[in-house]
Amino acid sequence: RGVSFDDIPETHDFDDLVLKATSIEIWCDRTPSSNLLLWYLSAVLENMKLDPNCVSLCIIPNTLREKRPQKFWSNMLLDSSDREIPAKSLSLAERQLMSLYWNAATKLPQPIDPALVRDAEPHILDTFSVVMNRHPNSETGLTNLQARLLCSTTEDWRKMMRVVGAAMTTGWYENDFVGAGALQAELAEMERIDTP
C-alpha cells in the first residue's frame, strides 16, 4: 500500500521462480493469517530442497497494518542495510518449528502435542485458537464463520454483501481477521449443505 508497483517485472509462478531465486524475503506480521502463511511457506520451502541461506524473514509490526507513507514502503522494497525494518535469516531450528506448527494446524481439530505449544509465544497460540474455531462446533455443526454470517443476517437485510461485511468486521475473536474470500467459501458450503 502507498507505493506504485508499475516498475516491478512480470509475475511468475511461485514453484518455478523459487528454485531460481537467489534470495527470498517473506514479509509477515503476527496475525493468525500471516502466521499460517509463514508456516505453510516453511513447510513448502523445506520440501523444495532450497538453499536455506537464501530465505529471510521480515516481521512487520501489527501497528503498521494501517497505511504508511510511500517512503516507508519504497524503502522496504530496497535491499539495504539502513531499511526501517531489516530482514533476518531463519535458523534451521526456526524453520523446522514452523513446519511442525503447519503440520499441527492441518491436523486440527485433533489435539496438538502439548510439548509443541508449551513455551509458544502468544501469537502462536492465537493462531491455533483461530484455526480451531474455524472447525465445526460439535453442538451446532456450524463453524465460527458460519455462525457469524447467520448472526449478521437480519430480517431487513437487502444484499448479501452487507451480511459478509458485517461478519468480517464483527469477529467474536479479536485476532480472527477474515477476508471476503474465506466467508464466500463458507457461504458456498452452507448452500451446499442446505440444498437437498
Short mmCIF file of N, CA and C in Angstrom, two decimals:
data_model
loop_
_atom_site.label_atom_id
_atom_site.label_comp_id
_atom_site.label_asym_id
_atom_site.label_seq_id
_atom_site.Cartn_x
_atom_site.Cartn_y
_atom_site.Cartn_z
N ARG A 1 0.83 -1.19 0.00
CA ARG A 1 0.00 0.00 0.00
C ARG A 1 0.87 1.25 0.00
N GLY A 2 0.46 2.27 -0.73
CA GLY A 2 1.17 3.53 -0.69
C GLY A 2 2.35 3.62 -1.63
N VAL A 3 2.59 2.60 -2.45
CA VAL A 3 3.71 2.65 -3.39
C VAL A 3 3.27 2.04 -4.71
N SER A 4 3.81 2.57 -5.80
CA SER A 4 3.45 2.04 -7.11
C SER A 4 4.30 0.82 -7.43
N PHE A 5 3.67 -0.20 -7.94
CA PHE A 5 4.38 -1.42 -8.32
C PHE A 5 4.48 -1.55 -9.83
N ASP A 6 4.28 -0.43 -10.55
CA ASP A 6 4.30 -0.47 -12.02
C ASP A 6 5.65 -0.90 -12.57
N ASP A 7 6.72 -0.59 -11.83
CA ASP A 7 8.05 -0.89 -12.35
C ASP A 7 8.52 -2.29 -11.99
N ILE A 8 7.69 -3.06 -11.30
CA ILE A 8 8.06 -4.42 -10.95
C ILE A 8 7.85 -5.30 -12.17
N PRO A 9 8.82 -6.17 -12.48
CA PRO A 9 8.65 -7.01 -13.67
C PRO A 9 7.46 -7.95 -13.56
N GLU A 10 7.20 -8.64 -14.63
CA GLU A 10 6.05 -9.55 -14.68
C GLU A 10 6.07 -10.54 -13.52
N THR A 11 4.90 -11.04 -13.17
CA THR A 11 4.81 -12.03 -12.10
C THR A 11 5.11 -13.42 -12.66
N HIS A 12 5.53 -14.30 -11.78
CA HIS A 12 5.89 -15.65 -12.19
C HIS A 12 5.20 -16.65 -11.28
N ASP A 13 5.12 -17.88 -11.74
CA ASP A 13 4.58 -18.96 -10.92
C ASP A 13 5.55 -19.22 -9.76
N PHE A 14 5.02 -19.34 -8.56
CA PHE A 14 5.84 -19.49 -7.35
C PHE A 14 6.78 -20.69 -7.46
N ASP A 15 6.25 -21.84 -7.88
CA ASP A 15 7.07 -23.06 -7.93
C ASP A 15 8.23 -22.93 -8.91
N ASP A 16 8.01 -22.22 -10.01
CA ASP A 16 9.08 -22.04 -10.99
C ASP A 16 10.12 -21.05 -10.50
N LEU A 17 9.64 -19.96 -9.93
CA LEU A 17 10.52 -18.87 -9.54
C LEU A 17 11.38 -19.20 -8.33
N VAL A 18 10.81 -19.92 -7.38
CA VAL A 18 11.50 -20.14 -6.11
C VAL A 18 12.80 -20.93 -6.30
N LEU A 19 12.85 -21.80 -7.26
CA LEU A 19 14.07 -22.59 -7.50
C LEU A 19 15.17 -21.77 -8.18
N LYS A 20 14.79 -20.66 -8.83
CA LYS A 20 15.76 -19.80 -9.50
C LYS A 20 16.18 -18.62 -8.63
N ALA A 21 15.46 -18.37 -7.56
CA ALA A 21 15.71 -17.17 -6.75
C ALA A 21 17.03 -17.26 -6.00
N THR A 22 17.73 -16.13 -5.97
CA THR A 22 18.97 -16.06 -5.19
C THR A 22 18.69 -15.61 -3.76
N SER A 23 17.55 -14.96 -3.56
CA SER A 23 17.13 -14.61 -2.19
C SER A 23 15.61 -14.50 -2.16
N ILE A 24 15.06 -14.94 -1.05
CA ILE A 24 13.60 -14.89 -0.83
C ILE A 24 13.37 -14.19 0.49
N GLU A 25 12.56 -13.15 0.46
CA GLU A 25 12.24 -12.42 1.68
C GLU A 25 10.75 -12.53 1.92
N ILE A 26 10.37 -13.03 3.07
CA ILE A 26 8.97 -13.21 3.43
C ILE A 26 8.58 -12.10 4.40
N TRP A 27 7.58 -11.32 4.03
CA TRP A 27 7.08 -10.26 4.91
C TRP A 27 5.84 -10.80 5.61
N CYS A 28 5.77 -10.60 6.89
CA CYS A 28 4.57 -11.00 7.62
C CYS A 28 4.45 -10.15 8.88
N ASP A 29 3.26 -10.20 9.47
CA ASP A 29 3.08 -9.59 10.78
C ASP A 29 2.77 -10.74 11.74
N ARG A 30 2.21 -10.46 12.87
CA ARG A 30 1.95 -11.53 13.83
C ARG A 30 0.47 -11.89 13.91
N THR A 31 -0.28 -11.61 12.83
CA THR A 31 -1.69 -12.00 12.80
C THR A 31 -1.78 -13.49 12.47
N PRO A 32 -2.86 -14.15 12.86
CA PRO A 32 -3.01 -15.58 12.56
C PRO A 32 -2.88 -15.92 11.08
N SER A 33 -3.49 -15.12 10.20
CA SER A 33 -3.41 -15.45 8.77
C SER A 33 -1.97 -15.35 8.27
N SER A 34 -1.24 -14.38 8.77
CA SER A 34 0.16 -14.22 8.38
C SER A 34 1.01 -15.36 8.94
N ASN A 35 0.74 -15.75 10.18
CA ASN A 35 1.46 -16.89 10.76
C ASN A 35 1.23 -18.16 9.96
N LEU A 36 -0.03 -18.40 9.58
CA LEU A 36 -0.33 -19.60 8.79
C LEU A 36 0.41 -19.60 7.46
N LEU A 37 0.46 -18.44 6.81
CA LEU A 37 1.18 -18.35 5.54
C LEU A 37 2.67 -18.65 5.76
N LEU A 38 3.24 -18.08 6.81
CA LEU A 38 4.66 -18.31 7.11
C LEU A 38 4.93 -19.78 7.40
N TRP A 39 4.06 -20.40 8.18
CA TRP A 39 4.23 -21.83 8.49
C TRP A 39 4.13 -22.67 7.21
N TYR A 40 3.14 -22.33 6.38
CA TYR A 40 2.96 -23.06 5.12
C TYR A 40 4.21 -22.94 4.24
N LEU A 41 4.71 -21.70 4.09
CA LEU A 41 5.89 -21.50 3.27
C LEU A 41 7.09 -22.24 3.83
N SER A 42 7.22 -22.29 5.15
CA SER A 42 8.33 -23.03 5.76
C SER A 42 8.27 -24.50 5.38
N ALA A 43 7.08 -25.06 5.41
CA ALA A 43 6.91 -26.48 5.07
C ALA A 43 7.17 -26.70 3.58
N VAL A 44 6.66 -25.81 2.74
CA VAL A 44 6.82 -25.97 1.29
C VAL A 44 8.28 -25.81 0.88
N LEU A 45 8.93 -24.76 1.40
CA LEU A 45 10.31 -24.50 1.01
C LEU A 45 11.24 -25.61 1.49
N GLU A 46 10.90 -26.20 2.63
CA GLU A 46 11.71 -27.30 3.14
C GLU A 46 11.66 -28.49 2.18
N ASN A 47 10.51 -28.72 1.58
CA ASN A 47 10.34 -29.84 0.66
C ASN A 47 10.93 -29.56 -0.73
N MET A 48 11.27 -28.30 -1.01
CA MET A 48 11.76 -27.93 -2.34
C MET A 48 13.28 -28.02 -2.44
N LYS A 49 13.95 -28.49 -1.42
CA LYS A 49 15.42 -28.63 -1.45
C LYS A 49 16.08 -27.29 -1.79
N LEU A 50 15.55 -26.22 -1.21
CA LEU A 50 16.04 -24.88 -1.47
C LEU A 50 17.18 -24.57 -0.50
N ASP A 51 18.13 -23.77 -0.94
CA ASP A 51 19.21 -23.35 -0.05
C ASP A 51 18.61 -22.49 1.05
N PRO A 52 18.65 -22.96 2.30
CA PRO A 52 18.00 -22.22 3.38
C PRO A 52 18.63 -20.86 3.65
N ASN A 53 19.87 -20.66 3.22
CA ASN A 53 20.54 -19.38 3.47
C ASN A 53 19.97 -18.24 2.63
N CYS A 54 19.19 -18.57 1.60
CA CYS A 54 18.65 -17.50 0.76
C CYS A 54 17.26 -17.04 1.25
N VAL A 55 16.74 -17.65 2.30
CA VAL A 55 15.42 -17.27 2.82
C VAL A 55 15.58 -16.41 4.06
N SER A 56 14.93 -15.25 4.07
CA SER A 56 14.94 -14.39 5.26
C SER A 56 13.53 -13.92 5.56
N LEU A 57 13.35 -13.44 6.77
CA LEU A 57 12.03 -13.07 7.27
C LEU A 57 12.04 -11.63 7.72
N CYS A 58 11.01 -10.90 7.36
CA CYS A 58 10.85 -9.52 7.79
C CYS A 58 9.52 -9.42 8.52
N ILE A 59 9.56 -9.14 9.81
CA ILE A 59 8.34 -9.07 10.61
C ILE A 59 7.88 -7.62 10.71
N ILE A 60 6.76 -7.34 10.07
CA ILE A 60 6.16 -6.01 10.11
C ILE A 60 5.32 -5.93 11.39
N PRO A 61 5.55 -4.97 12.27
CA PRO A 61 4.73 -4.87 13.49
C PRO A 61 3.25 -4.71 13.17
N ASN A 62 2.41 -5.31 14.00
CA ASN A 62 0.96 -5.22 13.79
C ASN A 62 0.48 -3.77 13.75
N THR A 63 1.20 -2.89 14.41
CA THR A 63 0.79 -1.48 14.43
C THR A 63 0.93 -0.82 13.06
N LEU A 64 1.64 -1.48 12.13
CA LEU A 64 1.83 -0.90 10.81
C LEU A 64 0.82 -1.43 9.80
N ARG A 65 -0.26 -2.06 10.28
CA ARG A 65 -1.26 -2.57 9.36
C ARG A 65 -1.95 -1.44 8.61
N GLU A 66 -2.06 -0.27 9.25
CA GLU A 66 -2.66 0.86 8.55
C GLU A 66 -1.68 1.41 7.52
N LYS A 67 -2.18 2.22 6.62
CA LYS A 67 -1.35 2.73 5.52
C LYS A 67 -0.21 3.58 6.06
N ARG A 68 0.98 3.32 5.55
CA ARG A 68 2.16 4.08 5.92
C ARG A 68 2.53 5.01 4.76
N PRO A 69 3.39 6.00 5.03
CA PRO A 69 3.81 6.88 3.93
C PRO A 69 4.50 6.09 2.82
N GLN A 70 4.44 6.63 1.62
CA GLN A 70 5.03 5.95 0.46
C GLN A 70 6.50 5.65 0.69
N LYS A 71 7.21 6.57 1.35
CA LYS A 71 8.64 6.38 1.57
C LYS A 71 8.91 5.11 2.37
N PHE A 72 8.06 4.81 3.35
CA PHE A 72 8.27 3.61 4.16
C PHE A 72 8.26 2.37 3.28
N TRP A 73 7.22 2.22 2.45
CA TRP A 73 7.10 1.03 1.62
C TRP A 73 8.15 1.00 0.52
N SER A 74 8.51 2.18 -0.01
CA SER A 74 9.58 2.23 -1.02
C SER A 74 10.89 1.75 -0.41
N ASN A 75 11.18 2.18 0.80
CA ASN A 75 12.40 1.74 1.47
C ASN A 75 12.37 0.25 1.76
N MET A 76 11.20 -0.28 2.07
CA MET A 76 11.08 -1.70 2.37
C MET A 76 11.40 -2.55 1.13
N LEU A 77 11.12 -2.01 -0.05
CA LEU A 77 11.39 -2.76 -1.28
C LEU A 77 12.88 -2.81 -1.61
N LEU A 78 13.65 -1.90 -1.02
CA LEU A 78 15.08 -1.86 -1.30
C LEU A 78 15.82 -2.82 -0.38
N ASP A 79 16.79 -3.50 -0.91
CA ASP A 79 17.58 -4.43 -0.11
C ASP A 79 18.78 -3.68 0.45
N SER A 80 18.52 -2.82 1.43
CA SER A 80 19.59 -2.01 2.01
C SER A 80 19.68 -2.23 3.51
N SER A 81 20.86 -2.00 4.04
CA SER A 81 21.09 -2.25 5.47
C SER A 81 20.42 -1.21 6.35
N ASP A 82 20.13 -0.02 5.82
CA ASP A 82 19.52 1.03 6.64
C ASP A 82 18.00 1.06 6.53
N ARG A 83 17.43 -0.02 6.05
CA ARG A 83 15.98 -0.12 5.93
C ARG A 83 15.35 -0.03 7.32
N GLU A 84 14.13 0.51 7.41
CA GLU A 84 13.48 0.70 8.71
C GLU A 84 13.27 -0.63 9.43
N ILE A 85 12.88 -1.68 8.68
CA ILE A 85 12.69 -3.00 9.29
C ILE A 85 13.56 -3.99 8.52
N PRO A 86 14.71 -4.36 9.07
CA PRO A 86 15.59 -5.29 8.35
C PRO A 86 15.04 -6.71 8.38
N ALA A 87 15.49 -7.50 7.41
CA ALA A 87 15.11 -8.91 7.36
C ALA A 87 16.17 -9.72 8.10
N LYS A 88 15.75 -10.81 8.70
CA LYS A 88 16.71 -11.68 9.39
C LYS A 88 16.61 -13.09 8.83
N SER A 89 17.74 -13.75 8.82
CA SER A 89 17.76 -15.13 8.34
C SER A 89 17.12 -16.05 9.36
N LEU A 90 16.47 -17.07 8.89
CA LEU A 90 15.85 -18.04 9.77
C LEU A 90 16.81 -19.19 10.02
N SER A 91 16.93 -19.59 11.27
CA SER A 91 17.78 -20.73 11.58
C SER A 91 17.07 -22.02 11.17
N LEU A 92 17.84 -23.09 11.09
CA LEU A 92 17.26 -24.38 10.76
C LEU A 92 16.21 -24.78 11.79
N ALA A 93 16.49 -24.53 13.07
CA ALA A 93 15.54 -24.87 14.14
C ALA A 93 14.23 -24.08 13.99
N GLU A 94 14.33 -22.79 13.64
CA GLU A 94 13.11 -21.97 13.46
C GLU A 94 12.28 -22.48 12.29
N ARG A 95 12.94 -22.81 11.19
CA ARG A 95 12.20 -23.31 10.02
C ARG A 95 11.53 -24.65 10.32
N GLN A 96 12.23 -25.51 11.02
CA GLN A 96 11.66 -26.82 11.37
C GLN A 96 10.48 -26.65 12.33
N LEU A 97 10.59 -25.72 13.28
CA LEU A 97 9.49 -25.49 14.22
C LEU A 97 8.26 -24.96 13.49
N MET A 98 8.46 -24.03 12.55
CA MET A 98 7.33 -23.51 11.78
C MET A 98 6.69 -24.60 10.94
N SER A 99 7.50 -25.50 10.42
CA SER A 99 6.97 -26.62 9.65
C SER A 99 6.14 -27.54 10.55
N LEU A 100 6.59 -27.74 11.78
CA LEU A 100 5.82 -28.54 12.75
C LEU A 100 4.50 -27.85 13.10
N TYR A 101 4.55 -26.51 13.25
CA TYR A 101 3.32 -25.75 13.50
C TYR A 101 2.32 -25.95 12.35
N TRP A 102 2.83 -25.90 11.11
CA TRP A 102 1.95 -26.08 9.96
C TRP A 102 1.31 -27.46 9.97
N ASN A 103 2.11 -28.48 10.23
CA ASN A 103 1.58 -29.85 10.27
C ASN A 103 0.52 -29.98 11.36
N ALA A 104 0.75 -29.36 12.52
CA ALA A 104 -0.23 -29.41 13.61
C ALA A 104 -1.51 -28.68 13.23
N ALA A 105 -1.38 -27.53 12.55
CA ALA A 105 -2.55 -26.75 12.15
C ALA A 105 -3.40 -27.50 11.14
N THR A 106 -2.76 -28.27 10.25
CA THR A 106 -3.52 -29.01 9.24
C THR A 106 -4.22 -30.21 9.82
N LYS A 107 -3.82 -30.64 11.02
CA LYS A 107 -4.45 -31.81 11.64
C LYS A 107 -5.53 -31.45 12.65
N LEU A 108 -5.72 -30.14 12.89
CA LEU A 108 -6.79 -29.74 13.79
C LEU A 108 -8.12 -30.20 13.21
N PRO A 109 -9.12 -30.57 14.00
CA PRO A 109 -9.24 -30.37 15.44
C PRO A 109 -8.61 -31.46 16.31
N GLN A 110 -7.77 -32.31 15.76
CA GLN A 110 -7.07 -33.26 16.62
C GLN A 110 -6.22 -32.49 17.62
N PRO A 111 -6.04 -33.03 18.81
CA PRO A 111 -5.25 -32.32 19.83
C PRO A 111 -3.82 -32.06 19.36
N ILE A 112 -3.30 -30.91 19.77
CA ILE A 112 -1.92 -30.54 19.45
C ILE A 112 -1.01 -31.10 20.53
N ASP A 113 0.15 -31.56 20.13
CA ASP A 113 1.14 -32.05 21.08
C ASP A 113 1.47 -30.94 22.07
N PRO A 114 1.20 -31.14 23.37
CA PRO A 114 1.44 -30.08 24.36
C PRO A 114 2.89 -29.57 24.35
N ALA A 115 3.83 -30.45 24.04
CA ALA A 115 5.24 -30.03 24.01
C ALA A 115 5.48 -28.99 22.92
N LEU A 116 4.68 -29.03 21.86
CA LEU A 116 4.86 -28.11 20.74
C LEU A 116 4.45 -26.68 21.11
N VAL A 117 3.46 -26.56 21.99
CA VAL A 117 2.95 -25.22 22.33
C VAL A 117 3.24 -24.80 23.77
N ARG A 118 3.95 -25.62 24.50
CA ARG A 118 4.21 -25.33 25.91
C ARG A 118 4.85 -23.96 26.10
N ASP A 119 5.89 -23.67 25.36
CA ASP A 119 6.60 -22.40 25.51
C ASP A 119 6.34 -21.45 24.34
N ALA A 120 5.26 -21.68 23.61
CA ALA A 120 4.98 -20.88 22.42
C ALA A 120 4.58 -19.46 22.80
N GLU A 121 4.91 -18.52 21.92
CA GLU A 121 4.55 -17.12 22.13
C GLU A 121 3.04 -16.96 21.94
N PRO A 122 2.47 -15.88 22.53
CA PRO A 122 1.01 -15.68 22.43
C PRO A 122 0.47 -15.68 21.00
N HIS A 123 1.19 -15.10 20.05
CA HIS A 123 0.66 -15.04 18.68
C HIS A 123 0.57 -16.44 18.06
N ILE A 124 1.40 -17.38 18.52
CA ILE A 124 1.31 -18.76 18.03
C ILE A 124 0.04 -19.40 18.57
N LEU A 125 -0.20 -19.21 19.86
CA LEU A 125 -1.41 -19.77 20.48
C LEU A 125 -2.66 -19.15 19.88
N ASP A 126 -2.61 -17.85 19.59
CA ASP A 126 -3.75 -17.17 18.95
C ASP A 126 -4.07 -17.82 17.60
N THR A 127 -3.02 -18.13 16.85
CA THR A 127 -3.22 -18.73 15.53
C THR A 127 -3.90 -20.09 15.64
N PHE A 128 -3.43 -20.92 16.55
CA PHE A 128 -4.05 -22.23 16.74
C PHE A 128 -5.50 -22.07 17.20
N SER A 129 -5.76 -21.09 18.06
CA SER A 129 -7.12 -20.86 18.55
C SER A 129 -8.05 -20.46 17.40
N VAL A 130 -7.57 -19.57 16.53
CA VAL A 130 -8.38 -19.13 15.39
C VAL A 130 -8.67 -20.31 14.47
N VAL A 131 -7.65 -21.11 14.16
CA VAL A 131 -7.85 -22.25 13.26
C VAL A 131 -8.82 -23.25 13.89
N MET A 132 -8.69 -23.46 15.20
CA MET A 132 -9.59 -24.38 15.90
C MET A 132 -11.04 -23.90 15.81
N ASN A 133 -11.25 -22.58 15.94
CA ASN A 133 -12.59 -22.03 15.86
C ASN A 133 -13.19 -22.10 14.47
N ARG A 134 -12.36 -22.36 13.47
CA ARG A 134 -12.87 -22.47 12.10
C ARG A 134 -13.43 -23.86 11.83
N HIS A 135 -13.27 -24.78 12.77
CA HIS A 135 -13.83 -26.13 12.61
C HIS A 135 -15.25 -26.14 13.17
N PRO A 136 -16.10 -27.03 12.66
CA PRO A 136 -17.50 -27.05 13.11
C PRO A 136 -17.62 -27.32 14.62
N ASN A 137 -18.56 -26.60 15.22
CA ASN A 137 -18.89 -26.80 16.63
C ASN A 137 -19.65 -28.12 16.76
N SER A 138 -19.29 -28.92 17.74
CA SER A 138 -19.92 -30.24 17.88
C SER A 138 -21.41 -30.13 18.21
N GLU A 139 -21.83 -29.05 18.86
CA GLU A 139 -23.25 -28.89 19.24
C GLU A 139 -24.10 -28.37 18.09
N THR A 140 -23.57 -27.38 17.35
CA THR A 140 -24.39 -26.75 16.30
C THR A 140 -24.06 -27.24 14.90
N GLY A 141 -22.85 -27.78 14.71
CA GLY A 141 -22.42 -28.19 13.37
C GLY A 141 -21.94 -27.02 12.53
N LEU A 142 -21.92 -25.81 13.11
CA LEU A 142 -21.51 -24.62 12.38
C LEU A 142 -20.08 -24.23 12.73
N THR A 143 -19.36 -23.71 11.74
CA THR A 143 -18.06 -23.13 12.04
C THR A 143 -18.29 -21.74 12.63
N ASN A 144 -17.24 -21.18 13.21
CA ASN A 144 -17.31 -19.83 13.76
C ASN A 144 -17.76 -18.85 12.68
N LEU A 145 -17.21 -18.98 11.47
CA LEU A 145 -17.55 -18.05 10.41
C LEU A 145 -19.00 -18.20 9.96
N GLN A 146 -19.47 -19.44 9.91
CA GLN A 146 -20.87 -19.66 9.53
C GLN A 146 -21.81 -19.05 10.58
N ALA A 147 -21.46 -19.23 11.84
CA ALA A 147 -22.29 -18.65 12.90
C ALA A 147 -22.28 -17.13 12.82
N ARG A 148 -21.11 -16.55 12.53
CA ARG A 148 -21.02 -15.10 12.38
C ARG A 148 -21.87 -14.61 11.22
N LEU A 149 -21.87 -15.37 10.11
CA LEU A 149 -22.68 -14.98 8.96
C LEU A 149 -24.17 -15.03 9.31
N LEU A 150 -24.59 -16.09 9.99
CA LEU A 150 -26.00 -16.21 10.36
C LEU A 150 -26.42 -15.11 11.33
N CYS A 151 -25.54 -14.79 12.28
CA CYS A 151 -25.88 -13.73 13.24
C CYS A 151 -25.89 -12.36 12.59
N SER A 152 -25.15 -12.19 11.49
CA SER A 152 -25.13 -10.91 10.78
C SER A 152 -26.35 -10.74 9.88
N THR A 153 -27.05 -11.83 9.63
CA THR A 153 -28.22 -11.78 8.76
C THR A 153 -29.43 -11.38 9.58
N THR A 154 -30.05 -10.28 9.21
CA THR A 154 -31.26 -9.82 9.89
C THR A 154 -32.43 -9.89 8.91
N GLU A 155 -33.61 -9.69 9.45
CA GLU A 155 -34.80 -9.78 8.60
C GLU A 155 -34.83 -8.70 7.53
N ASP A 156 -34.19 -7.57 7.81
CA ASP A 156 -34.29 -6.46 6.86
C ASP A 156 -33.06 -6.33 5.94
N TRP A 157 -32.21 -7.36 5.89
CA TRP A 157 -31.03 -7.24 5.03
C TRP A 157 -31.45 -7.25 3.57
N ARG A 158 -30.72 -6.48 2.76
CA ARG A 158 -31.10 -6.36 1.36
C ARG A 158 -30.10 -7.01 0.42
N LYS A 159 -28.84 -7.02 0.80
CA LYS A 159 -27.83 -7.60 -0.08
C LYS A 159 -26.90 -8.46 0.74
N MET A 160 -26.41 -9.54 0.13
CA MET A 160 -25.50 -10.44 0.83
C MET A 160 -24.21 -9.73 1.19
N MET A 161 -23.79 -8.74 0.40
CA MET A 161 -22.56 -8.03 0.68
C MET A 161 -22.59 -7.39 2.07
N ARG A 162 -23.76 -6.90 2.47
CA ARG A 162 -23.89 -6.30 3.80
C ARG A 162 -23.65 -7.36 4.88
N VAL A 163 -24.17 -8.55 4.66
CA VAL A 163 -24.00 -9.64 5.62
C VAL A 163 -22.53 -10.03 5.72
N VAL A 164 -21.88 -10.17 4.55
CA VAL A 164 -20.46 -10.53 4.55
C VAL A 164 -19.63 -9.44 5.23
N GLY A 165 -19.93 -8.19 4.93
CA GLY A 165 -19.20 -7.09 5.55
C GLY A 165 -19.36 -7.07 7.06
N ALA A 166 -20.59 -7.32 7.52
CA ALA A 166 -20.83 -7.34 8.97
C ALA A 166 -20.08 -8.49 9.63
N ALA A 167 -20.03 -9.64 8.98
CA ALA A 167 -19.32 -10.79 9.55
C ALA A 167 -17.82 -10.56 9.57
N MET A 168 -17.31 -9.81 8.60
CA MET A 168 -15.87 -9.52 8.57
C MET A 168 -15.48 -8.58 9.70
N THR A 169 -16.34 -7.63 10.01
CA THR A 169 -15.96 -6.57 10.96
C THR A 169 -16.39 -6.86 12.39
N THR A 170 -17.23 -7.84 12.62
CA THR A 170 -17.68 -8.11 13.99
C THR A 170 -17.24 -9.50 14.42
N GLY A 171 -15.93 -9.71 14.38
CA GLY A 171 -15.40 -11.01 14.80
C GLY A 171 -15.62 -11.25 16.27
N TRP A 172 -15.85 -12.49 16.63
CA TRP A 172 -16.03 -12.83 18.03
C TRP A 172 -14.70 -13.06 18.72
N TYR A 173 -13.66 -13.12 17.92
CA TYR A 173 -12.35 -13.35 18.47
C TYR A 173 -11.46 -12.26 17.93
N GLU A 174 -10.82 -11.49 18.80
CA GLU A 174 -10.18 -10.24 18.39
C GLU A 174 -9.11 -10.43 17.32
N ASN A 175 -8.48 -11.59 17.27
CA ASN A 175 -7.43 -11.79 16.28
C ASN A 175 -7.90 -12.53 15.04
N ASP A 176 -9.19 -12.82 14.96
CA ASP A 176 -9.72 -13.58 13.83
C ASP A 176 -10.10 -12.64 12.70
N PHE A 177 -9.08 -12.08 12.04
CA PHE A 177 -9.33 -11.23 10.88
C PHE A 177 -9.66 -12.14 9.71
N VAL A 178 -10.72 -11.84 9.02
CA VAL A 178 -11.14 -12.74 7.94
C VAL A 178 -11.48 -11.93 6.71
N GLY A 179 -11.07 -12.44 5.56
CA GLY A 179 -11.34 -11.76 4.30
C GLY A 179 -12.61 -12.26 3.64
N ALA A 180 -13.02 -11.56 2.60
CA ALA A 180 -14.25 -11.91 1.90
C ALA A 180 -14.16 -13.29 1.27
N GLY A 181 -12.96 -13.69 0.84
CA GLY A 181 -12.80 -14.99 0.20
C GLY A 181 -13.13 -16.14 1.12
N ALA A 182 -12.70 -16.03 2.39
CA ALA A 182 -12.98 -17.10 3.36
C ALA A 182 -14.47 -17.17 3.65
N LEU A 183 -15.11 -16.01 3.76
CA LEU A 183 -16.55 -16.00 4.04
C LEU A 183 -17.34 -16.49 2.83
N GLN A 184 -16.86 -16.19 1.64
CA GLN A 184 -17.54 -16.68 0.43
C GLN A 184 -17.50 -18.20 0.38
N ALA A 185 -16.35 -18.78 0.78
CA ALA A 185 -16.24 -20.24 0.81
C ALA A 185 -17.21 -20.83 1.83
N GLU A 186 -17.35 -20.17 2.98
CA GLU A 186 -18.29 -20.65 4.00
C GLU A 186 -19.73 -20.56 3.49
N LEU A 187 -20.07 -19.48 2.79
CA LEU A 187 -21.42 -19.35 2.23
C LEU A 187 -21.69 -20.46 1.22
N ALA A 188 -20.70 -20.77 0.38
CA ALA A 188 -20.87 -21.84 -0.60
C ALA A 188 -21.08 -23.18 0.09
N GLU A 189 -20.34 -23.41 1.19
CA GLU A 189 -20.50 -24.65 1.94
C GLU A 189 -21.88 -24.71 2.60
N MET A 190 -22.34 -23.59 3.15
CA MET A 190 -23.67 -23.55 3.77
C MET A 190 -24.76 -23.83 2.73
N GLU A 191 -24.58 -23.29 1.52
CA GLU A 191 -25.57 -23.52 0.46
C GLU A 191 -25.56 -25.00 0.05
N ARG A 192 -24.38 -25.59 -0.01
CA ARG A 192 -24.27 -27.00 -0.40
C ARG A 192 -24.95 -27.90 0.63
N ILE A 193 -24.75 -27.58 1.91
CA ILE A 193 -25.36 -28.38 2.98
C ILE A 193 -26.86 -28.21 2.99
N ASP A 194 -27.33 -26.98 2.69
CA ASP A 194 -28.75 -26.68 2.78
C ASP A 194 -29.52 -27.19 1.56
N THR A 195 -28.82 -27.46 0.47
CA THR A 195 -29.50 -27.90 -0.75
C THR A 195 -29.74 -29.41 -0.69
N PRO A 196 -30.98 -29.87 -0.90
CA PRO A 196 -31.25 -31.30 -0.83
C PRO A 196 -30.63 -32.05 -2.00
#
